[in-house]
PDB file of C-alpha atoms (C1' of nucleotides) in Angstrom:
ATOM      1  CA  MET T 160       0.000   0.000   0.000  1.00 86.00           C
ATOM      2  CA  LYS T 161       1.192   3.498  -0.836  1.00 94.00           C
ATOM      3  CA  LYS T 162       2.564   5.566   2.037  1.00 97.00           C
ATOM      4  CA  TYR T 163       2.687   9.307   2.444  1.00 97.00           C
ATOM      5  CA  SER T 164       5.965  11.077   1.841  1.00 97.00           C
ATOM      6  CA  LYS T 165       6.711  14.772   2.135  1.00 97.00           C
ATOM      7  CA  GLN T 166       8.924  14.489  -0.940  1.00 97.00           C
ATOM      8  CA  ARG T 167       6.030  13.328  -3.094  1.00 98.00           C
ATOM      9  CA  GLU T 168       3.734  15.993  -1.679  1.00 98.00           C
ATOM     10  CA  LEU T 169       6.298  18.682  -2.458  1.00 98.00           C
ATOM     11  CA  ILE T 170       6.838  17.379  -5.997  1.00 98.00           C
ATOM     12  CA  LEU T 171       3.111  17.333  -6.722  1.00 98.00           C
ATOM     13  CA  ASP T 172       2.534  20.778  -5.171  1.00 98.00           C
ATOM     14  CA  SER T 173       5.414  22.249  -7.037  1.00 97.00           C
ATOM     15  CA  LEU T 174       4.204  20.876 -10.369  1.00 97.00           C
ATOM     16  CA  LYS T 175       0.633  22.046  -9.741  1.00 97.00           C
ATOM     17  CA  ASN T 176       1.887  25.573  -9.117  1.00 96.00           C
ATOM     18  CA  ARG T 177       3.727  26.077 -12.378  1.00 95.00           C
ATOM     19  CA  THR T 178       2.440  26.175 -15.934  1.00 94.00           C
ATOM     20  CA  ASP T 179       5.694  25.299 -17.658  1.00 94.00           C
ATOM     21  CA  HIS T 180       6.615  21.673 -18.264  1.00 96.00           C
ATOM     22  CA  PRO T 181       9.857  21.021 -16.410  1.00 97.00           C
ATOM     23  CA  THR T 182      12.131  18.019 -16.806  1.00 97.00           C
ATOM     24  CA  ALA T 183      12.879  15.855 -13.769  1.00 97.00           C
ATOM     25  CA  GLU T 184      16.294  17.516 -13.592  1.00 96.00           C
ATOM     26  CA  THR T 185      14.868  21.059 -13.656  1.00 96.00           C
ATOM     27  CA  LEU T 186      12.304  20.181 -11.024  1.00 97.00           C
ATOM     28  CA  TYR T 187      14.995  18.557  -8.912  1.00 97.00           C
ATOM     29  CA  ARG T 188      17.170  21.663  -8.985  1.00 96.00           C
ATOM     30  CA  ASP T 189      14.210  23.854  -8.025  1.00 96.00           C
ATOM     31  CA  LEU T 190      13.124  21.536  -5.218  1.00 97.00           C
ATOM     32  CA  LYS T 191      16.654  21.490  -3.779  1.00 96.00           C
ATOM     33  CA  HIS T 192      16.029  25.023  -2.495  1.00 96.00           C
ATOM     34  CA  LYS T 193      13.069  23.949  -0.392  1.00 95.00           C
ATOM     35  CA  MET T 194      14.404  20.530   0.525  1.00 97.00           C
ATOM     36  CA  PRO T 195      18.186  20.313   0.122  1.00 96.00           C
ATOM     37  CA  GLU T 196      18.379  16.649   1.125  1.00 96.00           C
ATOM     38  CA  ILE T 197      16.139  15.422  -1.734  1.00 97.00           C
ATOM     39  CA  GLY T 198      17.750  13.063  -4.264  1.00 97.00           C
ATOM     40  CA  ILE T 199      17.223  12.899  -8.022  1.00 97.00           C
ATOM     41  CA  ALA T 200      16.099   9.251  -7.840  1.00 97.00           C
ATOM     42  CA  THR T 201      13.309  10.270  -5.480  1.00 98.00           C
ATOM     43  CA  VAL T 202      12.149  12.850  -7.982  1.00 98.00           C
ATOM     44  CA  TYR T 203      12.067  10.303 -10.828  1.00 98.00           C
ATOM     45  CA  ARG T 204      10.361   7.704  -8.627  1.00 97.00           C
ATOM     46  CA  ASN T 205       7.625  10.049  -7.481  1.00 98.00           C
ATOM     47  CA  LEU T 206       7.020  11.527 -10.905  1.00 98.00           C
ATOM     48  CA  ALA T 207       6.453   7.997 -12.194  1.00 97.00           C
ATOM     49  CA  SER T 208       4.177   7.209  -9.269  1.00 97.00           C
ATOM     50  CA  LEU T 209       2.127  10.405  -9.736  1.00 97.00           C
ATOM     51  CA  CYS T 210       1.764   9.602 -13.446  1.00 97.00           C
ATOM     52  CA  GLU T 211       0.436   6.150 -12.631  1.00 95.00           C
ATOM     53  CA  ASP T 212      -2.123   7.724 -10.304  1.00 96.00           C
ATOM     54  CA  GLY T 213      -3.158  10.149 -13.049  1.00 96.00           C
ATOM     55  CA  GLN T 214      -2.286  13.171 -10.929  1.00 97.00           C
ATOM     56  CA  ILE T 215       0.225  14.481 -13.451  1.00 98.00           C
ATOM     57  CA  ASN T 216       1.212  13.697 -17.038  1.00 97.00           C
ATOM     58  CA  LYS T 217       4.469  12.914 -18.762  1.00 97.00           C
ATOM     59  CA  LEU T 218       5.314  14.501 -22.094  1.00 97.00           C
ATOM     60  CA  LYS T 219       7.855  13.351 -24.658  1.00 96.00           C
ATOM     61  CA  SER T 220       9.659  16.217 -26.311  1.00 95.00           C
ATOM     62  CA  LYS T 221      10.121  16.090 -30.091  1.00 92.00           C
ATOM     63  CA  ILE T 222      13.442  17.883 -30.045  1.00 88.00           C
ATOM     64  CA  TYR T 223      14.976  17.591 -26.615  1.00 86.00           C
ATOM     65  CA  GLY T 224      16.064  14.439 -24.858  1.00 86.00           C
ATOM     66  CA  ALA T 225      14.537  14.519 -21.391  1.00 94.00           C
ATOM     67  CA  ASP T 226      10.872  13.932 -20.607  1.00 97.00           C
ATOM     68  CA  ARG T 227       8.715  16.799 -19.365  1.00 97.00           C
ATOM     69  CA  TYR T 228       6.064  16.757 -16.671  1.00 98.00           C
ATOM     70  CA  ASP T 229       2.723  18.536 -16.579  1.00 97.00           C
ATOM     71  CA  GLY T 230       0.695  19.207 -13.433  1.00 97.00           C
ATOM     72  CA  ASN T 231      -2.381  20.129 -15.456  1.00 97.00           C
ATOM     73  CA  VAL T 232      -4.351  16.998 -16.282  1.00 96.00           C
ATOM     74  CA  MET T 233      -7.281  18.829 -17.896  1.00 94.00           C
ATOM     75  CA  PRO T 234      -7.334  18.033 -21.634  1.00 94.00           C
ATOM     76  CA  HIS T 235      -5.297  20.530 -23.640  1.00 95.00           C
ATOM     77  CA  ILE T 236      -2.876  20.771 -26.522  1.00 97.00           C
ATOM     78  CA  HIS T 237       0.896  21.051 -26.244  1.00 97.00           C
ATOM     79  CA  PHE T 238       2.920  23.359 -28.427  1.00 97.00           C
ATOM     80  CA  GLU T 239       6.684  22.891 -28.485  1.00 97.00           C
ATOM     81  CA  CYS T 240       8.922  25.595 -29.927  1.00 95.00           C
ATOM     82  CA  GLU T 241      11.586  24.053 -32.157  1.00 93.00           C
ATOM     83  CA  GLU T 242      13.832  27.008 -31.454  1.00 90.00           C
ATOM     84  CA  CYS T 243      13.854  27.329 -27.658  1.00 90.00           C
ATOM     85  CA  GLY T 244      12.341  23.966 -26.709  1.00 91.00           C
ATOM     86  CA  ASN T 245       9.708  25.477 -24.413  1.00 93.00           C
ATOM     87  CA  ILE T 246       6.354  23.743 -24.276  1.00 95.00           C
ATOM     88  CA  GLU T 247       3.233  25.898 -23.961  1.00 95.00           C
ATOM     89  CA  ASP T 248      -0.392  24.953 -23.454  1.00 96.00           C
ATOM     90  CA  LEU T 249      -3.081  25.649 -26.041  1.00 96.00           C
ATOM     91  CA  PHE T 250      -6.753  25.418 -25.174  1.00 95.00           C
ATOM     92  CA  LEU T 251      -9.523  24.550 -27.605  1.00 94.00           C
ATOM     93  CA  LYS T 252     -13.159  25.237 -26.736  1.00 93.00           C
ATOM     94  CA  GLU T 253     -14.474  22.335 -24.682  1.00 91.00           C
ATOM     95  CA  LYS T 254     -17.008  21.398 -27.355  1.00 93.00           C
ATOM     96  CA  LYS T 255     -14.263  21.120 -29.976  1.00 93.00           C
ATOM     97  CA  ILE T 256     -12.052  19.016 -27.750  1.00 93.00           C
ATOM     98  CA  ASN T 257     -14.967  16.695 -27.084  1.00 93.00           C
ATOM     99  CA  ASP T 258     -15.803  16.462 -30.774  1.00 93.00           C
ATOM    100  CA  ILE T 259     -12.245  15.468 -31.655  1.00 95.00           C
ATOM    101  CA  ASP T 260     -12.104  13.074 -28.741  1.00 95.00           C
ATOM    102  CA  ASN T 261     -15.316  11.403 -29.849  1.00 95.00           C
ATOM    103  CA  GLU T 262     -14.095  11.010 -33.425  1.00 94.00           C
ATOM    104  CA  ILE T 263     -11.013   9.276 -32.080  1.00 97.00           C
ATOM    105  CA  LYS T 264     -12.922   7.060 -29.670  1.00 97.00           C
ATOM    106  CA  GLU T 265     -15.154   6.035 -32.583  1.00 95.00           C
ATOM    107  CA  LEU T 266     -12.121   5.149 -34.658  1.00 96.00           C
ATOM    108  CA  VAL T 267     -10.559   3.129 -31.859  1.00 97.00           C
ATOM    109  CA  LYS T 268     -13.818   1.287 -31.263  1.00 96.00           C
ATOM    110  CA  LYS T 269     -14.006   0.407 -34.963  1.00 95.00           C
ATOM    111  CA  SER T 270     -10.668  -1.378 -34.737  1.00 94.00           C
ATOM    112  CA  ASP T 271     -11.892  -3.367 -31.705  1.00 96.00           C
ATOM    113  CA  ALA T 272      -9.376  -1.724 -29.420  1.00 97.00           C
ATOM    114  CA  LYS T 273      -9.886  -0.122 -26.001  1.00 96.00           C
ATOM    115  CA  PHE T 274      -9.353   3.632 -25.750  1.00 97.00           C
ATOM    116  CA  LEU T 275      -7.268   4.971 -22.876  1.00 95.00           C
ATOM    117  CA  THR T 276      -5.750   8.393 -23.658  1.00 95.00           C
ATOM    118  CA  SER T 277      -5.339  10.785 -26.540  1.00 95.00           C
ATOM    119  CA  GLU T 278      -3.228  13.871 -26.980  1.00 96.00           C
ATOM    120  CA  ILE T 279      -2.448  16.471 -29.582  1.00 97.00           C
ATOM    121  CA  PHE T 280       1.130  17.630 -29.893  1.00 97.00           C
ATOM    122  CA  VAL T 281       2.057  20.609 -32.044  1.00 97.00           C
ATOM    123  CA  THR T 282       5.462  21.973 -33.012  1.00 96.00           C
ATOM    124  CA  GLY T 283       6.381  25.373 -34.387  1.00 96.00           C
ATOM    125  CA  ILE T 284       8.210  28.566 -33.520  1.00 95.00           C
ATOM    126  CA  CYS T 285       6.887  30.485 -30.535  1.00 95.00           C
ATOM    127  CA  LYS T 286       6.131  34.196 -30.531  1.00 94.00           C
ATOM    128  CA  ASN T 287       9.390  35.125 -28.800  1.00 92.00           C
ATOM    129  CA  CYS T 288      11.608  33.112 -31.127  1.00 92.00           C
ATOM    130  CA  SER T 289       9.795  34.291 -34.282  1.00 88.00           C
ATOM    131  CA  ASN T 290      10.694  37.839 -33.310  1.00 86.00           C
ATOM    132  CA  LYS T 291      14.333  37.010 -32.599  1.00 76.00           C
ATOM    133  CA  ILE T 292      14.939  35.487 -36.035  1.00 54.00           C
ATOM    134  CA  ILE T 293      14.940  38.657 -38.161  1.00 52.00           C
TER     135      ILE T 293
ATOM    136  CA  MET F 254      25.869  18.682 -50.564  1.00 86.00           C
ATOM    137  CA  LYS F 255      24.230  15.358 -49.705  1.00 94.00           C
ATOM    138  CA  LYS F 256      25.730  12.301 -51.390  1.00 97.00           C
ATOM    139  CA  TYR F 257      24.037   9.073 -52.315  1.00 97.00           C
ATOM    140  CA  SER F 258      24.573   6.017 -50.140  1.00 97.00           C
ATOM    141  CA  LYS F 259      23.187   2.551 -50.664  1.00 97.00           C
ATOM    142  CA  GLN F 260      22.739   2.277 -46.902  1.00 98.00           C
ATOM    143  CA  ARG F 261      20.379   5.251 -46.827  1.00 98.00           C
ATOM    144  CA  GLU F 262      18.480   3.995 -49.870  1.00 98.00           C
ATOM    145  CA  LEU F 263      18.019   0.607 -48.228  1.00 98.00           C
ATOM    146  CA  ILE F 264      16.859   2.140 -44.950  1.00 98.00           C
ATOM    147  CA  LEU F 265      14.293   4.340 -46.694  1.00 98.00           C
ATOM    148  CA  ASP F 266      13.046   1.511 -48.924  1.00 98.00           C
ATOM    149  CA  SER F 267      12.764  -0.825 -46.009  1.00 97.00           C
ATOM    150  CA  LEU F 268      10.726   1.687 -43.969  1.00 97.00           C
ATOM    151  CA  LYS F 269       8.461   2.482 -46.898  1.00 97.00           C
ATOM    152  CA  ASN F 270       7.673  -1.209 -47.300  1.00 96.00           C
ATOM    153  CA  ARG F 271       6.456  -1.883 -43.793  1.00 96.00           C
ATOM    154  CA  THR F 272       3.490  -0.503 -41.909  1.00 94.00           C
ATOM    155  CA  ASP F 273       4.757  -1.143 -38.414  1.00 94.00           C
ATOM    156  CA  HIS F 274       6.888   1.439 -36.642  1.00 96.00           C
ATOM    157  CA  PRO F 275      10.240  -0.168 -35.906  1.00 97.00           C
ATOM    158  CA  THR F 276      12.922   1.155 -33.591  1.00 97.00           C
ATOM    159  CA  ALA F 277      16.389   1.859 -34.982  1.00 97.00           C
ATOM    160  CA  GLU F 278      17.555  -1.354 -33.355  1.00 96.00           C
ATOM    161  CA  THR F 279      14.781  -3.471 -34.904  1.00 97.00           C
ATOM    162  CA  LEU F 280      15.387  -1.968 -38.310  1.00 97.00           C
ATOM    163  CA  TYR F 281      19.126  -2.537 -37.914  1.00 97.00           C
ATOM    164  CA  ARG F 282      18.641  -6.220 -37.146  1.00 96.00           C
ATOM    165  CA  ASP F 283      16.338  -6.627 -40.147  1.00 97.00           C
ATOM    166  CA  LEU F 284      18.703  -4.794 -42.486  1.00 97.00           C
ATOM    167  CA  LYS F 285      21.638  -6.958 -41.381  1.00 96.00           C
ATOM    168  CA  HIS F 286      20.139  -9.777 -43.449  1.00 96.00           C
ATOM    169  CA  LYS F 287      20.293  -7.772 -46.663  1.00 96.00           C
ATOM    170  CA  MET F 288      23.499  -5.902 -45.839  1.00 97.00           C
ATOM    171  CA  PRO F 289      25.529  -7.669 -43.157  1.00 96.00           C
ATOM    172  CA  GLU F 290      28.243  -4.998 -43.065  1.00 96.00           C
ATOM    173  CA  ILE F 291      25.884  -2.185 -42.018  1.00 97.00           C
ATOM    174  CA  GLY F 292      26.524  -0.556 -38.620  1.00 97.00           C
ATOM    175  CA  ILE F 293      24.015   0.683 -36.069  1.00 97.00           C
ATOM    176  CA  ALA F 294      25.458   4.221 -36.156  1.00 98.00           C
ATOM    177  CA  THR F 295      24.748   4.375 -39.876  1.00 98.00           C
ATOM    178  CA  VAL F 296      21.146   3.435 -39.211  1.00 98.00           C
ATOM    179  CA  TYR F 297      20.731   6.168 -36.591  1.00 98.00           C
ATOM    180  CA  ARG F 298      22.520   8.725 -38.795  1.00 98.00           C
ATOM    181  CA  ASN F 299      20.377   8.033 -41.839  1.00 98.00           C
ATOM    182  CA  LEU F 300      17.123   7.898 -39.905  1.00 98.00           C
ATOM    183  CA  ALA F 301      17.924  11.367 -38.567  1.00 97.00           C
ATOM    184  CA  SER F 302      18.832  12.583 -42.040  1.00 97.00           C
ATOM    185  CA  LEU F 303      15.637  11.174 -43.592  1.00 98.00           C
ATOM    186  CA  CYS F 304      13.592  12.834 -40.845  1.00 97.00           C
ATOM    187  CA  GLU F 305      15.199  16.199 -41.596  1.00 95.00           C
ATOM    188  CA  ASP F 306      14.302  15.758 -45.257  1.00 96.00           C
ATOM    189  CA  GLY F 307      10.717  14.944 -44.308  1.00 96.00           C
ATOM    190  CA  GLN F 308      10.871  11.531 -45.979  1.00 97.00           C
ATOM    191  CA  ILE F 309      10.065   9.695 -42.769  1.00 98.00           C
ATOM    192  CA  ASN F 310       8.847  10.577 -39.267  1.00 97.00           C
ATOM    193  CA  LYS F 311      10.082   9.857 -35.794  1.00 97.00           C
ATOM    194  CA  LEU F 312       7.651   8.828 -33.060  1.00 97.00           C
ATOM    195  CA  LYS F 313       8.149   8.957 -29.316  1.00 96.00           C
ATOM    196  CA  SER F 314       6.626   5.995 -27.544  1.00 95.00           C
ATOM    197  CA  LYS F 315       4.633   6.633 -24.372  1.00 92.00           C
ATOM    198  CA  ILE F 316       5.602   3.402 -22.728  1.00 88.00           C
ATOM    199  CA  TYR F 317       8.779   2.083 -24.325  1.00 86.00           C
ATOM    200  CA  GLY F 318      12.177   3.715 -24.318  1.00 86.00           C
ATOM    201  CA  ALA F 319      13.382   3.727 -27.905  1.00 95.00           C
ATOM    202  CA  ASP F 320      12.079   6.002 -30.649  1.00 97.00           C
ATOM    203  CA  ARG F 321      10.059   4.536 -33.524  1.00 97.00           C
ATOM    204  CA  TYR F 322      10.208   5.407 -37.192  1.00 98.00           C
ATOM    205  CA  ASP F 323       7.372   5.728 -39.685  1.00 98.00           C
ATOM    206  CA  GLY F 324       7.794   5.573 -43.462  1.00 97.00           C
ATOM    207  CA  ASN F 325       4.278   6.910 -44.025  1.00 97.00           C
ATOM    208  CA  VAL F 326       4.327  10.702 -43.965  1.00 96.00           C
ATOM    209  CA  MET F 327       0.669  11.132 -44.916  1.00 94.00           C
ATOM    210  CA  PRO F 328      -1.217  12.604 -41.948  1.00 94.00           C
ATOM    211  CA  HIS F 329      -2.648   9.920 -39.693  1.00 95.00           C
ATOM    212  CA  ILE F 330      -3.154   9.027 -36.073  1.00 97.00           C
ATOM    213  CA  HIS F 331      -0.970   6.721 -34.001  1.00 97.00           C
ATOM    214  CA  PHE F 332      -2.383   4.212 -31.583  1.00 97.00           C
ATOM    215  CA  GLU F 333      -0.014   2.578 -29.110  1.00 97.00           C
ATOM    216  CA  CYS F 334      -1.063  -0.515 -27.207  1.00 95.00           C
ATOM    217  CA  GLU F 335      -0.083  -0.213 -23.559  1.00 93.00           C
ATOM    218  CA  GLU F 336       0.028  -3.995 -23.330  1.00 91.00           C
ATOM    219  CA  CYS F 337       2.237  -5.071 -26.252  1.00 91.00           C
ATOM    220  CA  GLY F 338       3.760  -1.705 -27.193  1.00 92.00           C
ATOM    221  CA  ASN F 339       2.836  -2.011 -30.873  1.00 93.00           C
ATOM    222  CA  ILE F 340       1.935   1.172 -32.685  1.00 96.00           C
ATOM    223  CA  GLU F 341      -0.820   1.026 -35.300  1.00 95.00           C
ATOM    224  CA  ASP F 342      -2.083   3.636 -37.731  1.00 96.00           C
ATOM    225  CA  LEU F 343      -5.597   5.053 -37.566  1.00 96.00           C
ATOM    226  CA  PHE F 344      -7.047   7.044 -40.451  1.00 95.00           C
ATOM    227  CA  LEU F 345      -9.668   9.747 -40.140  1.00 94.00           C
ATOM    228  CA  LYS F 346     -11.595  10.964 -43.184  1.00 93.00           C
ATOM    229  CA  GLU F 347      -9.512  13.603 -44.942  1.00 91.00           C
ATOM    230  CA  LYS F 348     -12.119  16.300 -44.279  1.00 93.00           C
ATOM    231  CA  LYS F 349     -12.002  15.604 -40.552  1.00 93.00           C
ATOM    232  CA  ILE F 350      -8.215  15.653 -40.438  1.00 92.00           C
ATOM    233  CA  ASN F 351      -8.222  18.987 -42.232  1.00 93.00           C
ATOM    234  CA  ASP F 352     -10.860  20.393 -39.904  1.00 93.00           C
ATOM    235  CA  ILE F 353      -8.833  19.492 -36.849  1.00 95.00           C
ATOM    236  CA  ASP F 354      -5.659  20.752 -38.460  1.00 95.00           C
ATOM    237  CA  ASN F 355      -7.286  24.074 -39.240  1.00 95.00           C
ATOM    238  CA  GLU F 356      -8.589  24.494 -35.696  1.00 94.00           C
ATOM    239  CA  ILE F 357      -5.051  23.972 -34.440  1.00 97.00           C
ATOM    240  CA  LYS F 358      -3.481  26.304 -36.978  1.00 97.00           C
ATOM    241  CA  GLU F 359      -6.007  28.947 -35.944  1.00 95.00           C
ATOM    242  CA  LEU F 360      -5.068  28.478 -32.300  1.00 96.00           C
ATOM    243  CA  VAL F 361      -1.357  28.704 -33.038  1.00 97.00           C
ATOM    244  CA  LYS F 362      -1.866  31.821 -35.116  1.00 96.00           C
ATOM    245  CA  LYS F 363      -3.801  33.425 -32.240  1.00 95.00           C
ATOM    246  CA  SER F 364      -0.779  33.031 -29.973  1.00 94.00           C
ATOM    247  CA  ASP F 365       1.457  34.677 -32.606  1.00 96.00           C
ATOM    248  CA  ALA F 366       3.441  31.503 -33.126  1.00 97.00           C
ATOM    249  CA  LYS F 367       4.399  29.746 -36.360  1.00 96.00           C
ATOM    250  CA  PHE F 368       2.842  26.347 -37.015  1.00 97.00           C
ATOM    251  CA  LEU F 369       5.091  23.525 -38.216  1.00 95.00           C
ATOM    252  CA  THR F 370       3.643  20.084 -37.397  1.00 95.00           C
ATOM    253  CA  SER F 371       0.811  18.501 -35.467  1.00 95.00           C
ATOM    254  CA  GLU F 372       0.100  14.945 -34.473  1.00 96.00           C
ATOM    255  CA  ILE F 373      -2.476  12.966 -32.578  1.00 97.00           C
ATOM    256  CA  PHE F 374      -1.240  10.166 -30.383  1.00 97.00           C
ATOM    257  CA  VAL F 375      -3.634   7.688 -28.804  1.00 97.00           C
ATOM    258  CA  THR F 376      -3.015   4.950 -26.254  1.00 96.00           C
ATOM    259  CA  GLY F 377      -5.156   1.975 -25.362  1.00 96.00           C
ATOM    260  CA  ILE F 378      -5.289  -1.803 -25.555  1.00 95.00           C
ATOM    261  CA  CYS F 379      -5.244  -3.293 -29.030  1.00 95.00           C
ATOM    262  CA  LYS F 380      -7.666  -5.932 -30.288  1.00 95.00           C
ATOM    263  CA  ASN F 381      -5.216  -8.787 -29.786  1.00 92.00           C
ATOM    264  CA  CYS F 382      -4.308  -7.862 -26.231  1.00 93.00           C
ATOM    265  CA  SER F 383      -7.928  -7.179 -25.208  1.00 89.00           C
ATOM    266  CA  ASN F 384      -8.723 -10.766 -26.139  1.00 87.00           C
ATOM    267  CA  LYS F 385      -5.749 -12.204 -24.289  1.00 76.00           C
ATOM    268  CA  ILE F 386      -6.687 -10.561 -20.978  1.00 54.00           C
ATOM    269  CA  ILE F 387      -9.717 -12.687 -20.034  1.00 51.00           C
TER     270      ILE F 387
ATOM    271  C1'  DA U  62       6.498   0.839  21.413  1.00 93.52           C
ATOM    272  C1'  DA U  63       7.680  -2.810  18.393  1.00 93.52           C
ATOM    273  C1'  DA U  64       7.068  -4.876  13.930  1.00 93.52           C
ATOM    274  C1'  DA U  65       6.126  -4.547   9.207  1.00 93.52           C
ATOM    275  C1'  DT U  66       6.333  -2.226   5.087  1.00 93.52           C
ATOM    276  C1'  DA U  67       7.336   1.316   1.947  1.00 93.52           C
ATOM    277  C1'  DA U  68      10.173   5.399   0.820  1.00 93.52           C
ATOM    278  C1'  DT U  69      14.558   7.665   0.717  1.00 93.52           C
ATOM    279  C1'  DG U  70      19.257   9.214  -0.951  1.00 93.52           C
ATOM    280  C1'  DA U  71      23.530   7.773  -2.932  1.00 93.52           C
ATOM    281  C1'  DT U  72      25.339   5.661  -6.476  1.00 93.52           C
ATOM    282  C1'  DA U  73      26.012   1.862  -9.802  1.00 93.52           C
ATOM    283  C1'  DA U  74      24.039  -0.057 -13.871  1.00 93.52           C
ATOM    284  C1'  DT U  75      21.498   0.140 -18.048  1.00 93.52           C
ATOM    285  C1'  DC U  76      19.718   1.676 -22.313  1.00 93.52           C
ATOM    286  C1'  DA U  77      19.336   4.641 -26.274  1.00 93.52           C
ATOM    287  C1'  DT U  78      21.645   7.776 -28.816  1.00 93.52           C
ATOM    288  C1'  DT U  79      25.449  10.751 -30.336  1.00 93.52           C
ATOM    289  C1'  DA U  80      30.394  11.861 -31.083  1.00 93.52           C
ATOM    290  C1'  DT U  81      34.837  10.613 -32.782  1.00 93.52           C
ATOM    291  C1'  DC U  82      37.858   9.065 -36.184  1.00 93.52           C
ATOM    292  C1'  DA U  83      40.374   6.525 -39.612  1.00 93.52           C
ATOM    293  C1'  DG U  84      39.275   4.443 -43.860  1.00 93.52           C
ATOM    294  C1'  DA U  85      35.942   3.910 -47.977  1.00 93.52           C
ATOM    295  C1'  DA U  86      32.719   5.681 -51.420  1.00 93.52           C
ATOM    296  C1'  DA U  87      30.683   9.432 -54.228  1.00 93.52           C
ATOM    297  C1'  DG U  88      30.818  13.138 -57.162  1.00 93.52           C
ATOM    298  C1'  DG U  89      33.077  16.432 -59.476  1.00 93.52           C
ATOM    299  C1'  DA U  90      37.245  18.729 -61.893  1.00 93.52           C
ATOM    300  C1'  DT U  91      41.350  17.947 -64.831  1.00 93.52           C
TER     301       DT U  91
ATOM    302  C1'  DA Q 296      40.512   7.390 -66.071  1.00 93.52           C
ATOM    303  C1'  DT Q 297      42.922   9.789 -62.272  1.00 93.52           C
ATOM    304  C1'  DC Q 298      43.256  13.027 -58.729  1.00 93.52           C
ATOM    305  C1'  DC Q 299      40.835  15.802 -55.189  1.00 93.52           C
ATOM    306  C1'  DT Q 300      37.484  17.104 -52.135  1.00 93.52           C
ATOM    307  C1'  DT Q 301      33.712  16.056 -49.548  1.00 93.52           C
ATOM    308  C1'  DT Q 302      30.612  13.119 -47.421  1.00 93.52           C
ATOM    309  C1'  DC Q 303      29.631   8.619 -45.645  1.00 93.52           C
ATOM    310  C1'  DT Q 304      30.691   4.435 -43.245  1.00 93.52           C
ATOM    311  C1'  DG Q 305      31.528   1.035 -39.452  1.00 93.52           C
ATOM    312  C1'  DA Q 306      33.568   0.420 -34.987  1.00 93.52           C
ATOM    313  C1'  DT Q 307      33.614   1.960 -30.739  1.00 93.52           C
ATOM    314  C1'  DA Q 308      33.993   5.439 -27.013  1.00 93.52           C
ATOM    315  C1'  DA Q 309      31.334   8.865 -24.706  1.00 93.52           C
ATOM    316  C1'  DT Q 310      27.205  10.937 -23.154  1.00 93.52           C
ATOM    317  C1'  DG Q 311      22.679  11.676 -21.186  1.00 93.52           C
ATOM    318  C1'  DA Q 312      18.525  10.143 -19.179  1.00 93.52           C
ATOM    319  C1'  DT Q 313      16.485   6.899 -16.484  1.00 93.52           C
ATOM    320  C1'  DT Q 314      16.182   2.751 -13.603  1.00 93.52           C
ATOM    321  C1'  DA Q 315      17.994  -0.685 -10.245  1.00 93.52           C
ATOM    322  C1'  DT Q 316      20.220  -1.709  -5.978  1.00 93.52           C
ATOM    323  C1'  DC Q 317      20.749  -1.382  -1.224  1.00 93.52           C
ATOM    324  C1'  DA Q 318      21.458   0.092   3.396  1.00 93.52           C
ATOM    325  C1'  DT Q 319      19.044   3.440   6.148  1.00 93.52           C
ATOM    326  C1'  DT Q 320      14.990   6.137   7.501  1.00 93.52           C
ATOM    327  C1'  DA Q 321      10.044   7.300   7.700  1.00 93.52           C
ATOM    328  C1'  DT Q 322       5.303   5.815   7.857  1.00 93.52           C
ATOM    329  C1'  DT Q 323       1.679   2.931   9.164  1.00 93.52           C
ATOM    330  C1'  DT Q 324      -0.157  -1.177  11.603  1.00 93.52           C
ATOM    331  C1'  DT Q 325      -0.553  -4.060  15.542  1.00 93.52           C
TER     332       DT Q 325
END
DNA sequence: AAAATAATGATAATCATTATCAGAAAGGAT
DNA sequence: ATCCTTTCTGATAATGATTATCATTATTTT
């Protein structure tokens, strides 16, 4: 049975209170300030555990090696800038999200498979980087 | 300037003639039969090069470590089975794909970013694995 | 409070991928 | 065809991200 740990609580809190999508390493460095004794393995372990519980999500970057974590589990779209590597959230109207989701669920059902999750991942050049490249 | 290599030609051909989404390692082992002298680094190098040219696509698995490669660059949806790890293609009607794509392009434009690519990634349990788990 | 179990931090091990480098192949120029 | 330059190759070392191990510590149960 799963036991409480202040490390896991801190990791979850910290992720819920930021809208960027940090890597385990980035999160670890930030958490070190609040809890200097925390180890990187603990961060990885708890991120995995929180993902399993559906409290956070893991994102695979298209252009950068390390996985990113997202404290916002409401359905939304991810936009990764190919220039700076930052991942931003994009929000479609709820009706549109549901429409797309239903199309996909239909499609999955047709192939006799069971639907679990779906996500939309977009790449491009963010506002900031578009302006830099003159 | 890019030079011809029979290794790259073989890798591209091989990917175009399969509908699964092999890892570099899997592809390497298969290619060894046709070209025993080929090296794994050459496979990785050429897969990266073909991706840059837009002749193939790279996929990040949700559940398995290694990246997968797709010789089909027509827009379609990927479905990964959380049980067996296989990735299958799902095809929406062209109109629907375009509708979704346009919604996303709209959204990206609104945030003053430049759109490059978009993909839909679905997870679930495939037909085969649903039947196995009784 | 003692026992049982799960979590931690440090670090070693693993896995996928990239970098390095000497030799081979490709594509001109002569 | 031969020389020259550039790119590519295969082997392998190096790197980076993540997971496994393990003795110790924290949490929960009895």
